Amino acid sequence: EIVLTQSPATLSLSPGERATLSCRASQSVSIYLAWYQQRPGQAPRLLIYDASNRATGIPARFSGSGSGTDFTLSISSLEPEDFALYYCQQRNNWPLTFGGGTKVEIK
Amino acid sequence: QVQLQESGPGLVKPSETLSLTCVVSGYSISSDYYWGWIRQPPGKGLEWIGTIHHQSGGTYYNPSLKSRVTISVDTSKNQFSLNLRSVTAADTAVYYCARPKHILTGNDAFDIWGQGTMVTVSS
């Protein structure tokens, strides 16, 4: 099973700042990594798939990069609604696995 | 617009079977998409449970749950179901049904999710 390690666990930032979230895989997942946002009490929402492709309706301030074992989700300028939990997920191998999450909180 | 809605008992006794249904609206479950279940224990991260494709009969399960899980499709009701046997408190979680983004792709990101249903395992 591929283990995904997300860092940091918590990111404390102010609105308007740039957020950089990391996801590292225990072995290569090629480009097959996705990012989700989860707000309290809501289902996860797909932000990025296959490392760098924005899902439908996702604002341009969200961007993804990386390949192999190291991936990054960037939020260029944090909006109030962006303070939430973020998860990565790999689809290169069965079983599908998720990272432990990064919480982006208001500083 | 495709929508998924989970339903089932919110409380299940230890050692019994957890049974949930996901009703799909706005799309035929007999199509070329796979359909999946994911869960999230309170305050914890996401865990993929399994994925099914009706046409091919292909079913993929998380090895950590495989001995206790069955996912099936009911095309007459346009829904798919999850059965998890011999549950313990560790199975307490919000259970989500979801559809992968790409057609004919089981190992995929999930871009359509149900709202989730909380299931507590307790006597």
Coordinates of N, CA, C and O in Angstrom, one line a residue, chain B residues 10 12 20 22 25 27-29 33 35 40 42 45 49 56 62 74 86 97 101-102 104-106 110 112 119-120:
Chain B
G10 N -28.4 4.7 11.5 CA -27.3 5.5 12.1 C -26.6 4.8 13.2 O -25.6 5.2 13.7
V12 N -25.6 0.8 14.7 CA -25.5 -0.6 14.4 C -24.8 -1.2 15.7 O -23.8 -0.6 16.2
L20 N -25.6 0.0 4.0 CA -25.9 1.4 3.5 C -26.2 1.3 2.0 O -25.8 0.4 1.3
C22 N -26.7 3.8 -1.6 CA -26.4 5.1 -2.2 C -27.4 5.2 -3.5 O -27.2 4.4 -4.4
S25 N -29.1 9.8 -8.7 CA -30.1 10.5 -9.5 C -29.4 11.3 -10.6 O -28.2 11.8 -10.4
Y27 N -28.3 10.2 -13.4 CA -27.4 9.4 -14.2 C -27.8 7.9 -14.0 O -28.1 7.5 -12.9
S28 N -27.6 7.1 -15.1 CA -27.9 5.7 -15.0 C -26.7 5.0 -14.4 O -25.5 5.1 -14.8
I29 N -26.9 4.2 -13.3 CA -25.9 3.5 -12.7 C -25.3 2.4 -13.6 O -24.3 1.8 -13.3
Y33 N -19.5 4.3 -15.7 CA -18.7 4.8 -14.6 C -18.6 3.7 -13.5 O -19.5 2.8 -13.4
W35 N -18.4 3.1 -9.3 CA -19.0 3.7 -8.1 C -18.3 3.3 -6.8 O -18.0 2.1 -6.7
Q40 N -14.9 8.0 6.9 CA -14.1 9.0 7.6 C -14.5 8.9 9.1 O -15.5 9.4 9.5
P42 N -14.7 9.8 13.0 CA -14.8 11.2 13.6 C -13.4 11.8 13.9 O -12.6 11.1 14.6
G45 N -8.9 11.0 9.1 CA -8.8 11.2 7.7 C -9.7 10.2 6.9 O -10.6 9.5 7.5
I49 N -12.9 2.4 0.8 CA -13.5 1.1 1.2 C -13.5 0.2 0.0 O -13.0 -1.0 0.0
S56 N -18.9 -4.5 -16.0 CA -17.9 -5.6 -16.0 C -17.9 -6.5 -14.8 O -17.3 -7.6 -14.8
N62 N -10.6 -2.5 -0.4 CA -9.4 -2.2 0.4 C -9.0 -3.5 1.1 O -9.9 -4.1 1.8
D74 N -27.8 -2.3 -7.7 CA -29.2 -2.7 -8.0 C -29.6 -1.7 -9.1 O -30.0 -0.6 -8.9
S86 N -19.6 -7.9 10.7 CA -18.9 -8.1 12.0 C -18.3 -6.7 12.5 O -17.1 -6.7 12.7
C97 N -20.6 7.8 -0.3 CA -20.6 7.2 -1.7 C -20.1 8.3 -2.6 O -20.3 9.5 -2.4
K101 N -14.0 10.5 -11.4 CA -14.1 11.6 -12.4 C -14.2 11.1 -13.8 O -15.0 11.6 -14.6
H102 N -13.4 10.0 -14.1 CA -13.3 9.6 -15.5 C -14.1 8.4 -15.8 O -14.2 7.4 -14.9
L104 N -15.1 4.8 -17.2 CA -14.3 3.5 -17.3 C -13.0 3.5 -16.5 O -12.1 2.7 -16.9
T105 N -12.9 4.3 -15.5 CA -11.7 4.3 -14.7 C -12.0 4.1 -13.2 O -12.7 4.9 -12.6
G106 N -11.7 2.9 -12.7 CA -12.0 2.6 -11.3 C -11.0 3.3 -10.4 O -11.4 3.8 -9.3
F110 N -12.2 11.1 -7.0 CA -13.7 11.1 -6.9 C -14.1 12.6 -7.0 O -13.8 13.4 -6.2
I112 N -17.6 13.4 -7.6 CA -19.0 13.6 -7.2 C -19.2 12.8 -5.9 O -19.0 11.6 -5.9
V119 N -22.5 6.7 10.8 CA -22.9 5.4 11.4 C -22.1 5.2 12.7 O -20.9 5.3 12.7
T120 N -22.8 4.9 13.8 CA -22.2 4.6 15.0 C -22.3 3.2 15.4 O -23.5 2.6 15.3

